[in-house]
XYZ file of C-alpha atoms in Angstrom:
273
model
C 0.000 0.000 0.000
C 2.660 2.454 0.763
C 4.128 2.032 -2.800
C 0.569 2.847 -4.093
C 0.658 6.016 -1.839
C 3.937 7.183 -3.182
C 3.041 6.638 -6.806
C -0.016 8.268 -6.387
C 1.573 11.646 -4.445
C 4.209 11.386 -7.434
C 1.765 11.820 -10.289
C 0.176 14.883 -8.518
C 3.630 16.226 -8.290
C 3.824 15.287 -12.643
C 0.485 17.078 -12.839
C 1.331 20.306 -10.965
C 4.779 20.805 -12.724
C 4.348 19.167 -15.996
C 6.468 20.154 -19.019
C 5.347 22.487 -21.271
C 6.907 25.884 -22.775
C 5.926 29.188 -24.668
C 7.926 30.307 -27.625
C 6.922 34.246 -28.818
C 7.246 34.362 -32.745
C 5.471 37.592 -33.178
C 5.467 40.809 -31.335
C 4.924 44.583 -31.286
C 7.853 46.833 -31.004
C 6.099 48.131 -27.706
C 6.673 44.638 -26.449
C 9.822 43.175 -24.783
C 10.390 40.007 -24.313
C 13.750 38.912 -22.518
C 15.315 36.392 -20.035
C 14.246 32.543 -19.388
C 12.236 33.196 -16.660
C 9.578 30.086 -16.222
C 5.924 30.834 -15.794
C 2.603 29.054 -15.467
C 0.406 28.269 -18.013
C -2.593 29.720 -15.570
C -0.086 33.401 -15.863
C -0.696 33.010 -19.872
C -3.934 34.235 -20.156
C -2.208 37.835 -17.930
C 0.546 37.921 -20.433
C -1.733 37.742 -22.998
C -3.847 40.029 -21.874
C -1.352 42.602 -20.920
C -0.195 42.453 -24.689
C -3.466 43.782 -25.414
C -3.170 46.671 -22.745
C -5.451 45.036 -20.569
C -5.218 45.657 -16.609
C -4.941 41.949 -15.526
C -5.235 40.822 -11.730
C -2.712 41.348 -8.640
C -0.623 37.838 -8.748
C 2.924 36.463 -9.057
C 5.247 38.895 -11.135
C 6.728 37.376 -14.473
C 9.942 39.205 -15.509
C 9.941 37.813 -19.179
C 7.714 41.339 -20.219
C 8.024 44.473 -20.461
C 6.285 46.816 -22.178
C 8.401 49.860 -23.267
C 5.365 52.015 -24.726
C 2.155 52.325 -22.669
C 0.696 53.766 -25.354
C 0.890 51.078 -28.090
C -0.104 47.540 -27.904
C -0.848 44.721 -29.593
C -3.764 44.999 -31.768
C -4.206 40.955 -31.859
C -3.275 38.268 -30.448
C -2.911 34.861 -31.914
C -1.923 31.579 -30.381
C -0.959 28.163 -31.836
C -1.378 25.523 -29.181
C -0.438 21.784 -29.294
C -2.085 19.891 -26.384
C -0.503 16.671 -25.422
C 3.018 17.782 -26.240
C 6.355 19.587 -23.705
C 8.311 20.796 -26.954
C 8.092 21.233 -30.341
C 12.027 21.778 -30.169
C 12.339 23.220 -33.596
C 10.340 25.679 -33.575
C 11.985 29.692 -33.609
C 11.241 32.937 -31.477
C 11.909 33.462 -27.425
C 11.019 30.269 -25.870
C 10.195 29.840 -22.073
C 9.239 26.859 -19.889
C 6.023 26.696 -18.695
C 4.612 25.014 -15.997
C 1.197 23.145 -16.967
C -0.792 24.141 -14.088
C -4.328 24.276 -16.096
C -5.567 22.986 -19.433
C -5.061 24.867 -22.523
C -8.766 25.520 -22.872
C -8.944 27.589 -20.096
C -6.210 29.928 -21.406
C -8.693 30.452 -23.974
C -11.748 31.182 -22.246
C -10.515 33.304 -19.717
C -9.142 35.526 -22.599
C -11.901 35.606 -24.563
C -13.930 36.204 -21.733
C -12.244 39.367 -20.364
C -12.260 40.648 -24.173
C -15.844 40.286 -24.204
C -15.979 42.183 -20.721
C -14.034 44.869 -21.950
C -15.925 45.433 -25.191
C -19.325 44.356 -24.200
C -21.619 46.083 -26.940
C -18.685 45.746 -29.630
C -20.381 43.651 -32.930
C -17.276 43.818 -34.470
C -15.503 41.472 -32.173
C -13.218 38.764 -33.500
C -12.691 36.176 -31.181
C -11.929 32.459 -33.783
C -11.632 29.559 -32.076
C -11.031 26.402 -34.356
C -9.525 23.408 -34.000
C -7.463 22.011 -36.667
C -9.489 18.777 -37.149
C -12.974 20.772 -38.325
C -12.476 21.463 -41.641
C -16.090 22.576 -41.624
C -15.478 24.873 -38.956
C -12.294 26.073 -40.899
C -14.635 27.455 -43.702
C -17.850 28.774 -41.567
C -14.329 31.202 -40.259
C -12.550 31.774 -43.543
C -15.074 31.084 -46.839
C -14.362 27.767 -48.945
C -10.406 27.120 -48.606
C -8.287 25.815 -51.468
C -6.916 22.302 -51.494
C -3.054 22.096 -50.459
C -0.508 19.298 -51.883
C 0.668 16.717 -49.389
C 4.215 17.592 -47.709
C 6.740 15.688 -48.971
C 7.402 13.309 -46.168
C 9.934 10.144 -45.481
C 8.336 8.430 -42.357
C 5.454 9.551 -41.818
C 2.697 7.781 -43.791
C -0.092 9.182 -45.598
C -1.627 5.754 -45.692
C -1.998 5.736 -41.949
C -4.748 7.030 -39.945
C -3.291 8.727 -37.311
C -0.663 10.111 -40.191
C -3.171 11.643 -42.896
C -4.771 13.046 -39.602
C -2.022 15.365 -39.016
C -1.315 16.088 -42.249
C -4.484 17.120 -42.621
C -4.026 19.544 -39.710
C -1.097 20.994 -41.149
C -2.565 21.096 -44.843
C -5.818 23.188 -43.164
C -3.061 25.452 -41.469
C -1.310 26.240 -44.652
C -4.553 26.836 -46.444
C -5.640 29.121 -43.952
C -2.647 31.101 -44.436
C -2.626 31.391 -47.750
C -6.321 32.236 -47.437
C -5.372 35.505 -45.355
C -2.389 36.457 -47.341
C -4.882 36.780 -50.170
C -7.658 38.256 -47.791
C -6.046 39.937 -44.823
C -7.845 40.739 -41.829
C -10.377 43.308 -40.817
C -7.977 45.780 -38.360
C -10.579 47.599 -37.076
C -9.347 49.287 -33.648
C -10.839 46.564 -31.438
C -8.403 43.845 -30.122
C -8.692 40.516 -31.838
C -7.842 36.826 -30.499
C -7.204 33.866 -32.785
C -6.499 30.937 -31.222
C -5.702 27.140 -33.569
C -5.285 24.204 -31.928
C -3.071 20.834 -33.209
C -4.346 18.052 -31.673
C -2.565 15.637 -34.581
C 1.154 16.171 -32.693
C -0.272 14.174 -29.332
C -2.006 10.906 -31.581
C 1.301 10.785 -33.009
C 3.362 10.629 -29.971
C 0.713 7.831 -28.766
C 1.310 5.630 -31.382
C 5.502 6.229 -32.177
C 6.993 7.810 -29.015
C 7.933 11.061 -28.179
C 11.226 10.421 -30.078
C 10.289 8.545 -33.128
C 11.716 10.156 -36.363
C 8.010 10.285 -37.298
C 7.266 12.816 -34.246
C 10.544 14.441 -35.330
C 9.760 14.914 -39.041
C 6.084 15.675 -37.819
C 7.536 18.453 -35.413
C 9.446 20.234 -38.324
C 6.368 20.135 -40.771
C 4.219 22.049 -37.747
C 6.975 24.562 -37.187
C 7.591 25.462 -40.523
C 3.721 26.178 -41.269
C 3.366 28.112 -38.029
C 6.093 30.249 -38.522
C 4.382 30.713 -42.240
C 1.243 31.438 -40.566
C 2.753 34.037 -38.127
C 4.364 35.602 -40.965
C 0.967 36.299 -42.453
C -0.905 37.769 -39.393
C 2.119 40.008 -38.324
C 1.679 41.698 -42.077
C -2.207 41.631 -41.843
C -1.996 44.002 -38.824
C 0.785 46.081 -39.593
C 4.009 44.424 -37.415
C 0.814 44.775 -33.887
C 0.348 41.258 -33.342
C 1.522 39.271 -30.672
C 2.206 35.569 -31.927
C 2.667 32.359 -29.329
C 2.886 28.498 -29.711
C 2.014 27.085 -26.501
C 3.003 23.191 -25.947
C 1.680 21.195 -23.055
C 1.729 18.075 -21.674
C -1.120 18.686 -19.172
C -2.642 15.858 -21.500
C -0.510 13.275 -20.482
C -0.287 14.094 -16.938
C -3.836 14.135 -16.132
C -3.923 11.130 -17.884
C -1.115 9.474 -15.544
C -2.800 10.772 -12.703
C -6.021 9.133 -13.572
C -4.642 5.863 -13.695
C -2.857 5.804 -10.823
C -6.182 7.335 -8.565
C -7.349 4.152 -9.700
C -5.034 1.993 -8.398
C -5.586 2.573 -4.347
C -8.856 0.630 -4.797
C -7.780 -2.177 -6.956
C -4.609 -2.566 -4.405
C -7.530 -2.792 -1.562
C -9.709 -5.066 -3.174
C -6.725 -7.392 -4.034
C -5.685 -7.326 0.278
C -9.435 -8.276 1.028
C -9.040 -11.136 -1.101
């Protein structure tokens, strides 16, 4: 029993402090972003509200901002996240580790919330949400989106299921890119959020490893169309966008820590018999 006890307080330590990290490819020149300082994922949604010149509560100070120009902020602010995943190692901009404290989704909804308290009457709003795997979705945002090639690939498979899946992802990415290249964005004065999420990355690790050359080649692919994609919004609004990829294994932890709050009572029922 006392094993079960120590694996069990060990996966709530796991959960609490799981890997994860925030890398900033896009920012305002108001913005600074410096040092390594770590920060929890459950700070995000205050950095990126601050980026928008938003008051955000009293709480633990973060040294990796600074904003230089109270006067000018971002204008929007988009984020790439990847549930299910610590690093995509390859990918550029300032990269700091976070500490996966909350799920992802509630980065997003506290955001869009306080952007929908601050501009209550606004009808011109943009607050996108979409998940990579909706292609449906994709278009109700952006109008019918053109068909992209498949990457040229060595191990992953298009033939596979969990393979197509995430090229799939990354093919809907690069369409929606080149859809607001063509299109733009409507900069209209009130602050925009766009957030995508990859949910392809975390079947992949599943079924290969974390370091299978699949997840590796699969890693690259992502980080090259993000970086594409950042490319695109920071033109669309004029160099006043603040771009992140957040990465988080909160996924996998919870997971873990499932499994093992199982395990007291199946130890228990296994003594009585």
């Amino acid at each position: 029993m006392l094993s079960v006890t120590a694996t069990y307080f060990f996966a709530l330590i796991v959960y609490v402090h799981g890997a994860g990290e925030i890398s900033i490819l896009q920012t305002p020149d108001s913005l600074i972003f410096s040092g390594q300082e770590q920060l929890e994922l459950s700070t995000v949604k205050n950095v990126l509200s601050a980026a928008l010149g938003f008051t955000v509560p009293e709480g633990p100070r973060w040294s990796g901002l600074v904003v230089s120009d109270p006067f000018h902020f971002a204008d929007a602010v988009v984020v790439v996240s990847v549930p299910g995943v610590p690093s995509l190692d390859s990918i550029q901009g300032r990269t700091y580790p976070l500490s996966t404290d909350e799920p992802l989704q509630d980065t997003w909804r506290s955001l869009s919330w306080r952007l929908m308290d601050r501009f209550p009457t606004a009808t011109n709003l943009t607050l996108n949400y979409l998940s990579l795997d909706q292609l449906t979705e994709a278009e109700e945002l952006y109008g019918k989106l053109g068909s992209r090639d498949t990457p040229t690939v060595e191990y992953l498979k298009p033939s596979l299921l969990e393979d197509k899946a995430f090229i799939e992802q990354v093919n809907l990415m690069d369409a929606i890119t080149a859809k607001l290249a063509d299109k733009g964005v409507v900069n209209d004065g009130v602050p925009d959020a766009h957030w995508y999420t990859v949910t392809g990355l975390h079947s992949l690790i599943d079924t290969y490893g974390g370091q299978s050359k699949q997840v590796n080649e699969a890693k690259r692919l992502l980080s090259s169309s993000i970086l594409l994609l950042s490319e695109v919004f920071n033109t669309a609004y004029n160099d006043k966008v603040l771009f992140a990829v957040i990465s988080s294994d909160v996924v996998h932890t919870r997971r873990f820590k499932r499994a093992t709050d199982e395990a007291p009572g199946e130890n228990d029922k296994d003594d009585e018999d």
